[in-house]
Coordinates of C-alpha atoms and ligand atoms in Angstrom, one line a residue:
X20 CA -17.8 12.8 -2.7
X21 CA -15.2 13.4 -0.2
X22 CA -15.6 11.5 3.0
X23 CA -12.8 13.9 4.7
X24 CA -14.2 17.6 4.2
X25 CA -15.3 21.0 6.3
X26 CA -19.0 20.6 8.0
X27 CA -20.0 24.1 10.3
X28 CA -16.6 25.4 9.5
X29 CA -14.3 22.3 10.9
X30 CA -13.1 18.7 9.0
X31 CA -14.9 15.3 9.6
X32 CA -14.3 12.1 8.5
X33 CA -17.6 11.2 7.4
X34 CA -19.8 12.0 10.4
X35 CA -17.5 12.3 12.7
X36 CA -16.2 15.6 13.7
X37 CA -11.9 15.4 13.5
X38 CA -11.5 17.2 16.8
X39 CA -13.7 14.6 18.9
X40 CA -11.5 12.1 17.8
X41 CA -8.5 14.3 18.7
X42 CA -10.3 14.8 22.2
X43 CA -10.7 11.3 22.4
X44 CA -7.8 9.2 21.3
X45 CA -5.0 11.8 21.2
X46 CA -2.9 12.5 18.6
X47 CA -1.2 12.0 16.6
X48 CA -3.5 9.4 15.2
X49 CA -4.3 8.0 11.5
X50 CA -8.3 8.5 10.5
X51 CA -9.7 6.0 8.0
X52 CA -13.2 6.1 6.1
X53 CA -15.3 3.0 5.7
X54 CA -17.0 4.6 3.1
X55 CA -14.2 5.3 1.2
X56 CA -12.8 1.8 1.4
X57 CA -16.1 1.1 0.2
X58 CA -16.3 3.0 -2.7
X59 CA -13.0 3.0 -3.9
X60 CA -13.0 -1.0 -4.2
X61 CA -16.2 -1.0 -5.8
X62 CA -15.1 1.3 -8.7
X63 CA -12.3 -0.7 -9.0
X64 CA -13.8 -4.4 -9.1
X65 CA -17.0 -3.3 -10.8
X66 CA -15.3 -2.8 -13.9
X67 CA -14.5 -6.6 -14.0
X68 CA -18.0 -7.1 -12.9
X69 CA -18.6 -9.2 -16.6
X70 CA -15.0 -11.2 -16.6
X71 CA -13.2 -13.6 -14.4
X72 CA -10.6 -11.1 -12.5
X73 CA -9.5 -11.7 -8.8
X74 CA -8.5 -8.3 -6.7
X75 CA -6.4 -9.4 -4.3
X76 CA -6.1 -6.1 -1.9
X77 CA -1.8 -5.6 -1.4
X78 CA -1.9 -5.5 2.5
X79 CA 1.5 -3.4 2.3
X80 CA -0.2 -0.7 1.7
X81 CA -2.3 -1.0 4.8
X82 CA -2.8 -3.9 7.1
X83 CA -4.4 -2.9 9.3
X84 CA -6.5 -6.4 10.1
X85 CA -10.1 -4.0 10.7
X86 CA -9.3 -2.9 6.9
X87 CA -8.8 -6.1 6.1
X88 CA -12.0 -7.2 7.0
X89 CA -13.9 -3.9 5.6
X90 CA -12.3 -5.3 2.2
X91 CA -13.2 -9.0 2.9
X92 CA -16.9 -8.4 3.5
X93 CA -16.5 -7.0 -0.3
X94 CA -15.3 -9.8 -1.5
X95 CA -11.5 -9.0 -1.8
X96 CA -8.8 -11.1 -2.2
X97 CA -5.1 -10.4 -1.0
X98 CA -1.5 -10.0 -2.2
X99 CA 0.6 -10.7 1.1
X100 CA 4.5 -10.4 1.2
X101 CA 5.2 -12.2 4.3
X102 CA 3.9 -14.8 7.1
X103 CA 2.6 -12.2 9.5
X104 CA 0.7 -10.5 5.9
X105 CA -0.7 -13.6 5.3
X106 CA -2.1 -14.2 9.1
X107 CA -4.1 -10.5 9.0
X108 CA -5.4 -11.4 5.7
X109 CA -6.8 -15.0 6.9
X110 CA -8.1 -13.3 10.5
X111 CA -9.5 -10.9 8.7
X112 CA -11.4 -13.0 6.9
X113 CA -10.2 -13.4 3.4
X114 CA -10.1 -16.6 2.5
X115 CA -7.3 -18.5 1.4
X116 CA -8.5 -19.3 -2.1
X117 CA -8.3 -15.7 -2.6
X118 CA -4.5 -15.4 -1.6
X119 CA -1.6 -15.1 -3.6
X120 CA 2.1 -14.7 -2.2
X121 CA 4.6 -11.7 -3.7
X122 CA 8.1 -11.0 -2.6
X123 CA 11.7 -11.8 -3.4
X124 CA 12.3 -13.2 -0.1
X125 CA 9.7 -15.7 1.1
X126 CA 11.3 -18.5 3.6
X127 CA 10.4 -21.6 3.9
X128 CA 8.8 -21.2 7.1
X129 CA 6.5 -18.6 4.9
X130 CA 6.2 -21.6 2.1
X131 CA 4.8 -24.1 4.9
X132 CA 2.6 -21.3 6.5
X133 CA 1.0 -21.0 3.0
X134 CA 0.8 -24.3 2.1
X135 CA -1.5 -25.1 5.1
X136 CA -3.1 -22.3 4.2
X137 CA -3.9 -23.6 1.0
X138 CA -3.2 -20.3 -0.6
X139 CA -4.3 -19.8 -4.3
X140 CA -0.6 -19.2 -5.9
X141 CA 2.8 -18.2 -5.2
X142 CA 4.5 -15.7 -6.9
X143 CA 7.9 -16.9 -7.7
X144 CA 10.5 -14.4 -8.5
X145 CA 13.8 -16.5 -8.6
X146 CA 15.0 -20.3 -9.5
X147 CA 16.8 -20.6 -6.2
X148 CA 13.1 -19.9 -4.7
X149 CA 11.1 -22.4 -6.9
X150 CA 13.4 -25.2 -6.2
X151 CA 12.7 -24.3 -2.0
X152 CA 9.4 -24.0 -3.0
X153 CA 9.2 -27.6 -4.6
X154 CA 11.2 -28.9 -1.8
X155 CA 9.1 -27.2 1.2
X156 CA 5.8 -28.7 -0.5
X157 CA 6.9 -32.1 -1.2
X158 CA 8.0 -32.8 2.4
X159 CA 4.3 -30.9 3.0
X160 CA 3.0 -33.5 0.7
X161 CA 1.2 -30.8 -1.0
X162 CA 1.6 -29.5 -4.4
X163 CA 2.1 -25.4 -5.0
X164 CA 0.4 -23.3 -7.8
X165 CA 2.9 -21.1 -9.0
X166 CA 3.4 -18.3 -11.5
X167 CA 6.5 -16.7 -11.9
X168 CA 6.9 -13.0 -11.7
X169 CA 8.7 -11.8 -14.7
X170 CA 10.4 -8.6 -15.3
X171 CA 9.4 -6.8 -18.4
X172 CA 11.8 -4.2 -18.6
X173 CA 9.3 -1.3 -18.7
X174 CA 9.6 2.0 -17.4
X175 CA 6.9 3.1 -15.3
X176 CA 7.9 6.3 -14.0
X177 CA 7.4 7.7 -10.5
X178 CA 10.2 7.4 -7.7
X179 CA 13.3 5.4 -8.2
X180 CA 12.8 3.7 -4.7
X181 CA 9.5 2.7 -5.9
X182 CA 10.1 1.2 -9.7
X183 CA 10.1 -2.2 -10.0
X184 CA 10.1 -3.4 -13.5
X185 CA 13.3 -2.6 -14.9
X186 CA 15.7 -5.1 -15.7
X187 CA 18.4 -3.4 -12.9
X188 CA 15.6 -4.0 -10.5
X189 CA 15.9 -7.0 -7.9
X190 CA 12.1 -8.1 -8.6
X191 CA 11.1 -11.0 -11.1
X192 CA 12.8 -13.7 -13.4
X193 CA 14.8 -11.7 -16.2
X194 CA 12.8 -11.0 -19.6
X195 CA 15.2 -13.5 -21.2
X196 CA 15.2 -16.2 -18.5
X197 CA 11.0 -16.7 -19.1
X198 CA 10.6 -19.6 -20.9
X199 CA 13.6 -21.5 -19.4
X200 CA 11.8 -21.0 -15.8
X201 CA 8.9 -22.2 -17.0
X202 CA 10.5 -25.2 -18.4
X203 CA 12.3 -26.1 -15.5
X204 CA 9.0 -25.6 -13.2
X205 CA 7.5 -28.0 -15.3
X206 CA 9.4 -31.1 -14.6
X207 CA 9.2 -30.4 -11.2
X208 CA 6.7 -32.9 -8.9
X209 CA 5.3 -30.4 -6.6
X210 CA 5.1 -27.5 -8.3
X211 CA 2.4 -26.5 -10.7
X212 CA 2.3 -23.4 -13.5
X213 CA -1.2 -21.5 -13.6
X214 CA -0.1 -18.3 -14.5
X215 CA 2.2 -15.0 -15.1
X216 CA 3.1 -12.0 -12.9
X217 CA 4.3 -8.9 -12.9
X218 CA 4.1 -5.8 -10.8
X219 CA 5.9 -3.0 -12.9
X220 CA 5.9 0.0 -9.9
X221 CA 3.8 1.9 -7.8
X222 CA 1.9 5.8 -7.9
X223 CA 2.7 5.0 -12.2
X224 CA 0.1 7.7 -13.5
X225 CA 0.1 6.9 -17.2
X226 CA -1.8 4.0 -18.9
X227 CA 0.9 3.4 -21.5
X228 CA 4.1 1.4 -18.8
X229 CA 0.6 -0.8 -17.9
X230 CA 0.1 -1.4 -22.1
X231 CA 3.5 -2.1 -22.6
X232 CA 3.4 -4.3 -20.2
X233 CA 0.4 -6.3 -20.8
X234 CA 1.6 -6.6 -24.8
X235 CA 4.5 -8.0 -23.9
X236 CA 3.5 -10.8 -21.5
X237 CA 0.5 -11.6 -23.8
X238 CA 2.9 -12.5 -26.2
X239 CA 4.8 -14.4 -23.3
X240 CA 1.3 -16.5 -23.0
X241 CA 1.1 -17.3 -26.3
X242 CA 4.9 -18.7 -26.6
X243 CA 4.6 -20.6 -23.1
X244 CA 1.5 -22.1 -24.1
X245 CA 3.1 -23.1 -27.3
X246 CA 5.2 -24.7 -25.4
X247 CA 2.6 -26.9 -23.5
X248 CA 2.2 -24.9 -20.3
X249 CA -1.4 -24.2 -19.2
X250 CA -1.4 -20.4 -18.5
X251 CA -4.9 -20.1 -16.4
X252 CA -4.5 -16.7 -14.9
X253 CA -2.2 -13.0 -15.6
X254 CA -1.6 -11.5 -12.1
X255 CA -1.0 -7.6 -13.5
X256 CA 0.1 -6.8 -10.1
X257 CA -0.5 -3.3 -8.9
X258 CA 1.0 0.2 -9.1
X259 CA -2.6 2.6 -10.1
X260 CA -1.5 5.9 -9.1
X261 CA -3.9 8.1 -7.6
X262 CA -4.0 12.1 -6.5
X263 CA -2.2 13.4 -3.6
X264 CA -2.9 17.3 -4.6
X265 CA 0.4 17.7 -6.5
X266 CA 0.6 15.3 -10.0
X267 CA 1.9 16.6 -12.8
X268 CA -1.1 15.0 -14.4
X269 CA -4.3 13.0 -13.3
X270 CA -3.7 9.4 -12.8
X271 CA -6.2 7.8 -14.7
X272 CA -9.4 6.4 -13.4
X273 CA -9.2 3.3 -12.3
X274 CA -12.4 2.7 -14.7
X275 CA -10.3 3.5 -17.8
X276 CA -7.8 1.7 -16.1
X277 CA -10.2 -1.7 -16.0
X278 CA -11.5 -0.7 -19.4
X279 CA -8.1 -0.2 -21.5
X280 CA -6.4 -4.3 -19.3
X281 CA -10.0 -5.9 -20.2
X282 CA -10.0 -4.6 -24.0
X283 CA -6.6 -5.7 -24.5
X284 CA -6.6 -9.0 -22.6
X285 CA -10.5 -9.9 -24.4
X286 CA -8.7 -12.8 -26.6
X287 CA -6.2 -14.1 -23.7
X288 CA -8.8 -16.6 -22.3
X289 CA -7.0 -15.9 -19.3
X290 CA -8.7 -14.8 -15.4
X291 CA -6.9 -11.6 -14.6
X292 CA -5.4 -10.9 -11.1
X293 CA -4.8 -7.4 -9.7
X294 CA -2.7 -6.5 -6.8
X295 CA -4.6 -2.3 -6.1
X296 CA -3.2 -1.1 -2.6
X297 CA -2.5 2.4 -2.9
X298 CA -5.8 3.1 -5.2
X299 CA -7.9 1.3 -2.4
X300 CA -6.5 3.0 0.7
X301 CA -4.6 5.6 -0.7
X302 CA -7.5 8.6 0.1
X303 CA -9.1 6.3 2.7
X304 CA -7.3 7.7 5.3
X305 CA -5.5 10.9 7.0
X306 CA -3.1 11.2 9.6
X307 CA -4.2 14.0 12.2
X308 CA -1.5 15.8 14.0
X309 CA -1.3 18.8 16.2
X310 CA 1.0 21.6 16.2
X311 CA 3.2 21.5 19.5
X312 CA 4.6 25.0 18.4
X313 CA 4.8 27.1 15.8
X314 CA 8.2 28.5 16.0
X315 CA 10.0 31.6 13.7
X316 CA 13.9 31.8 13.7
X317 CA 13.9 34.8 11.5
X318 CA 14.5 33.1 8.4
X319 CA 12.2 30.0 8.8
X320 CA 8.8 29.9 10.2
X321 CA 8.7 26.2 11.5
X322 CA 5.3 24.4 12.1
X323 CA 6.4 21.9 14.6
X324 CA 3.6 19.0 15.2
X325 CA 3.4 16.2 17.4
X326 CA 3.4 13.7 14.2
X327 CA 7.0 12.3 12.9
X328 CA 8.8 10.8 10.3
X329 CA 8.3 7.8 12.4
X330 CA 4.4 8.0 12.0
X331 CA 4.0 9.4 8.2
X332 CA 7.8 8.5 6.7
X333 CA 7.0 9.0 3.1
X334 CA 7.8 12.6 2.8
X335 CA 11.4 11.8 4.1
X336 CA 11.9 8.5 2.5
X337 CA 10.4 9.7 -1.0
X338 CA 10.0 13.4 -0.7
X339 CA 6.7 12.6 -1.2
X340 CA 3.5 15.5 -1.1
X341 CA 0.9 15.1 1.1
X342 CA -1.8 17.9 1.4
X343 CA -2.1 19.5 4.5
X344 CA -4.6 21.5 5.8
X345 CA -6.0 22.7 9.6
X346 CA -8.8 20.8 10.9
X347 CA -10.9 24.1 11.3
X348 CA -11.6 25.7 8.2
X349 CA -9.6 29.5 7.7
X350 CA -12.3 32.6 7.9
X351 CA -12.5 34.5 5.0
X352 CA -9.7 37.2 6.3
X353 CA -7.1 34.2 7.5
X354 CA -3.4 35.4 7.2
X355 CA -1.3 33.0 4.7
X356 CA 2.1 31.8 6.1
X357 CA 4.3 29.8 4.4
X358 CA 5.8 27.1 6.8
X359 CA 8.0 24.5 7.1
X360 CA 6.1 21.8 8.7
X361 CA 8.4 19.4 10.6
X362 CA 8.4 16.6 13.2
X363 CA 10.3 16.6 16.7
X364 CA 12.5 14.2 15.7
X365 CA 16.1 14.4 16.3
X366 CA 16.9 14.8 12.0
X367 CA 16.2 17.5 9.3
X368 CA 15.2 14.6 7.2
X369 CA 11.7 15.1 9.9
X370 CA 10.4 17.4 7.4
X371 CA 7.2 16.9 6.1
X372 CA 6.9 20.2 3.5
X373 CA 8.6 22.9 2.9
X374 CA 7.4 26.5 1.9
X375 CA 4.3 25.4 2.3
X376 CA 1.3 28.0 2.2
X377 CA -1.4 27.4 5.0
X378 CA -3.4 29.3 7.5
X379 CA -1.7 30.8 10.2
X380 CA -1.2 27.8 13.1
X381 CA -0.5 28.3 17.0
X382 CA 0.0 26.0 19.6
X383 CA -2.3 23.3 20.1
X384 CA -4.4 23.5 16.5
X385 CA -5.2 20.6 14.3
X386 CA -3.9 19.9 11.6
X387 CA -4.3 16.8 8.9
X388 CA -2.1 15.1 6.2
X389 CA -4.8 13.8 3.2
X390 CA -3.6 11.0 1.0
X391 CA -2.0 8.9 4.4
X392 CA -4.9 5.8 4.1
X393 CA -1.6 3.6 1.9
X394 CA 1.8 3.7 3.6
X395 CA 1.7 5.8 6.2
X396 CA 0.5 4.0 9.3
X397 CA 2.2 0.4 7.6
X398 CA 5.3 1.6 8.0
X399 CA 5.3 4.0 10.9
X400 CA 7.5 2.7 13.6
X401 CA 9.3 3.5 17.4
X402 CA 12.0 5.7 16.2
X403 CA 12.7 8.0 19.2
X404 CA 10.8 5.7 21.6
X405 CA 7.8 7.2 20.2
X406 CA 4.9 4.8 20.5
X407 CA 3.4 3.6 17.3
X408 CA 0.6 5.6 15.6
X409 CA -2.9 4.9 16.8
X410 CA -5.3 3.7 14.0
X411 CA -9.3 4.4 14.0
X412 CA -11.8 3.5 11.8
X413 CA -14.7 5.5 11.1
X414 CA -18.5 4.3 9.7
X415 CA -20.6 6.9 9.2
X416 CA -21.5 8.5 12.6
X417 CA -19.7 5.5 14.4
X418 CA -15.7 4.8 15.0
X419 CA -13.6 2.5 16.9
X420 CA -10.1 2.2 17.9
X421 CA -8.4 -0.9 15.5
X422 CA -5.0 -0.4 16.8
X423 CA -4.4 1.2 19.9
X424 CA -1.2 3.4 20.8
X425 CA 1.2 1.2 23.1
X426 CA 2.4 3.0 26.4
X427 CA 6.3 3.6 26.6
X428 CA 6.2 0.0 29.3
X429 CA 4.1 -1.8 25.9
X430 CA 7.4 -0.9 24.2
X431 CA 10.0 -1.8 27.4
X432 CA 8.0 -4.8 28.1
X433 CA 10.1 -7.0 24.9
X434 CA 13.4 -5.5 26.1
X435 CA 15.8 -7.2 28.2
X436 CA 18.3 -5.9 30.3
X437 CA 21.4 -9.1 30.3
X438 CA 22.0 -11.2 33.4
X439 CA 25.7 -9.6 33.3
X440 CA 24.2 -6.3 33.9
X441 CA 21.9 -6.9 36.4
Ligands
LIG4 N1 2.0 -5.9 -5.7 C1 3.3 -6.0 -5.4 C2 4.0 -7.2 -5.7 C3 3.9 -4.8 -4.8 O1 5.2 -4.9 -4.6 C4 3.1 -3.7 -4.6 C5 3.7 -2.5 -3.9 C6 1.7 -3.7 -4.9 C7 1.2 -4.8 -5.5 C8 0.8 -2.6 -4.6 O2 1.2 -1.4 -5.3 P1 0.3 -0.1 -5.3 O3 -1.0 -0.5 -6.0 O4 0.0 0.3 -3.9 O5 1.0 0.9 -6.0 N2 6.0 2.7 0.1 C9 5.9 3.2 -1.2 C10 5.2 2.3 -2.2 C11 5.8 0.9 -2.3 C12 5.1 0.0 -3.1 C13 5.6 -1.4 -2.9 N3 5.0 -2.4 -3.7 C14 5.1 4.6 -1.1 O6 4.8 5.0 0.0 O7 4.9 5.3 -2.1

C-alpha cells in the first residue's frame, strides 16, 4: 500500500490532502508518513523476529528527532556518526544500550559524549582512533566496547560517491591489517572487543556484494576467535537499496534480504547488528514543491519550482532520479511536456531532471519529488540564504510541524558583523 497516492483526483499523504499542507505550511516543504515508517521497519526487523539482531536506525539518513521517536516507540536502535547524531537519538528516545557509533572521524569530545552515554559499541575504523579511544575512556574511568570496522574489499555497485567497501576507500581497517588490530586492542586496559563491522555502500541492489561480504568476515570470526578474542556481535552495517522509479533491477526485499544474512550467519553464534537508513525512510517521505514558472526558451521548456538543490541536493550531488509527479492527478486528455525541472538557484548544477515527461505545469501548481524520506531534508542546507526546508509529519488524518522553516532573522541572528566594522 502506498501511503503517498491520488484520492478524488489529487495526492495525499495518508489522509491528508498534499495541498492543505501546502496551504498551510508553505512550500517548499518535505511530507513524511508515519505509517510508512511503520511498516517499513516492521518488514525489516520482523524477519529477525526468531534471532538476536539489533537494528540500529542510521540517523544520516534522516534525523529528524520526531522520526526518531516514531522509530524508538518500535523498538529501534541507532547508528549515529557524530555528537549532535547521538543527542537526537537519546532525546528521541532510543536508549543508549541500543547505540552504536560509525564514522572515520569521531573526536574525543564525541568519545566522552558517548561514554556518559554508555553507548552499546564504537565502531572503530583506524589505530590512531582506538588508541584516543583507549585514552579518552581511561581518563573517563570507563571501559569502551569496540568492534572494528573492517574493509572487505567488495564491490557493491551504485555511485562512486557512495561506495564504501573498497580497499581505495577511506572507511575501515584494511582487509590485511584485521587480525593485527585486534591484537593490539586486546592488550589495551580500556578497550574491549565484542564484535566486527562493516558497511560495504549504500542504494547496493544485489544480494551477492552483501554475501561476499558476510563470507568473508565469517571467516574473519572464525580466525579472531582462534586467536582468543570473544566476537559477540557482526554489525553488517547498512546499504539495502530500495526503488526510486528508475533501477535497472528491483532491489531485493528486505525479507530476502533478512532471509539470505540469517541462513548464512545460522552457525556464527553471533547477535547480528544492522545499520537500514535509506530502506526505512527512503519512501517515507516526499518533498513538495511548487512551480514558480514554467518558462520555454525555444529550445528548453524549464519547470522552475520554488525547491533547490539546497533542499533536495541528491539529483546534483549524484545525478540521482527521483519521480516526480503533480499533486493533482492529469485528466484523461492532459498534454505531455517534456521538462527540465530546475531550482532558482544561481547554478545549472540546480537541475533536478532533465527531459522529463509530465503533465503540462503553470504557475503556482504542485508538484512532488517521491523517494525524498532518506537524504533529502538531512542534508538540505542555506545555500542562497534560503531558509532550511520545513519538515511535517503525518499520522493518519493528523500532522504536525517537527521542524519549522527559520525566517531570514533565524538565519542573521548567529551572524556577526566585527567591532572594526561597526
Ligand atoms: N551505516 C554506515 C556506517 C553508513 O555510512 C551508512 C550510510 C549507513 C549505515 C546507512 O546506509 P543506507 O542503509 O542508508 O544505505 N547521501 C547518499 C547516501 C550516503 C550513505 C552514507 N552512509 C545518498 O543520498 O544516496
Amino acid at each position: 500500500m502506498r501511503h503517498f497516492d491520488f484520492k478524488n483526483g489529487e495526492m495525499y499523504a495518508e489522509d491528508v490532502p498534499l495541498s492543505k499542507i501546502a496551504d498551510d505550511v508553505g512550500t517548499p516543504v518535505y511530507v513524511y508518513s508515519t505509517a510508512t515508517f511503520v511498516r517499513h521497519y516492521k518488514v525489516f526487523s520482523e524477519v529477525f523476529n526468531d534471532v538476536t539482531a539489533l537494528i540500529a536506525y542510521s540517523v544520516k539518513a534522516n534525523s529528524n528527532i520526531a522520526v526518531l521517536a516514531t522509530l524508538a516507540k518500535l523498538g529501534s536502535g541507532a547508528d549515529v556518526v557524530s555528537g549532535g547524531e547521538l543527542i537526537r537519538a537519546l532525546t528521541a528516545g532510543i536508549p543508549a544500550h541500543k547505540i552504536v557509533f560509525s564514522g572515520v572521524g569521531k573526536t574525543t569530545d564525541e568519545m566522552r559524549l558517548a561514554l556518559e552515554a554508555g553507548i552499546r559499541v564504537f565502531n572503530v575504523e583506524s589505530i590512531p582512533e582506538l588508541y584516543a579511544l583507549n585514552e579518552t575512556a581511561q581518563s573517563t574511568g570507563t571501559i569502551a566496547n569496540i568492534a572494528f570496522r573492517v574493509n572487505p574489499d567488495v564491490s557493491a555497485g551504485g555511485h562512486a560517491k557512495i561506495s564504501t567497501g573498497k580497499k581505495e576507500n577511506k572507511f575501515g581497517i584494511a582487509w590485511d591489517d584485521a587480525e593485527k588490530a585486534y591484537a593490539l586492542a586486546a592488550k589495551m586496559p580500556a578497550v574491549r572487543v565484542v564484535g566486527v563491522d562493516v558497511h560495504i555502500g549504500s542504494q547496493i541492489d544485489k544480494l551477492e556484494p552483501f554475501e561476499a561480504t558476510i563470507e568473508k568476515v565469517s571467516e574473519l570470526i572464525g580466525r579472531l576467535r582462534r586467536a582468543g578474542h570473544v566476537i559477540k556481535s557482526f554489525d553488517i552495517g547498512g546499504g539495502l537499496g530500495i526503488p526510486y522509479g528508475n533501477n535497472e533491477q528491483a532491489p531485493p526485499h528486505p525479507a530476502d534480504y533478512g532471509a539470505m544474512v540469517k541462513k548464512m550467519t545460522r552457525d556464527l553464534n553471533v547477535e547480528m547488528i544492522f545499520e537500514p537508513g535509506r530502506m526505512i525512510s527512503g519512501n517515507s517521505g516526499i518533498l513538495l514543491s511548487k512551480v514558480i514558472y514554467a518558462k520555454e526558451t525555444g529550445s528548453r521548456n524549464f519547470l522552475i519550482l520554488d525547491a533547490a538543490m539546497n533542499d533536495l541536493l541528491r539529483p546534483a550531488l549524484y545525478d540521482a532520479f527521483h519521480d516526480i509527479e503533480p499533486v493533482k492527478a492529469p485528466g484523461s486528455d492532459f498534454e505531455e511536456v517534456l521538462y527540465d525541472v530546475v531550482g532558482p538557484v544561481c547554478e545549472t548544477g540546480d537541475t533536478f531532471a532533465k527531459d522529463r515527461a509530465l503533465p503540462r505545469c503553470n504557475s503556482g501548481d504542485l508538484i512532488v519529488f517521491h523517494t525524498a524520506g532518506a537524504y533529502g531534508a538531512a542534508q538540505s542546507g542555506q545555500y542562497n540564504t534560503r531558509p532550511l526546508v520545513p519538515e511535517i509529519l503525518v499520522n493518519g488524518a493528523d500532522y504536525e510541524v517537527i521542524r519549522e522553516r527559520p525566517g531570514i532573522d533565524d538565519i542573521l541572528k548567529t551572524e556577526r558583523i566585527p567591532s572594526w566594522l561597526s
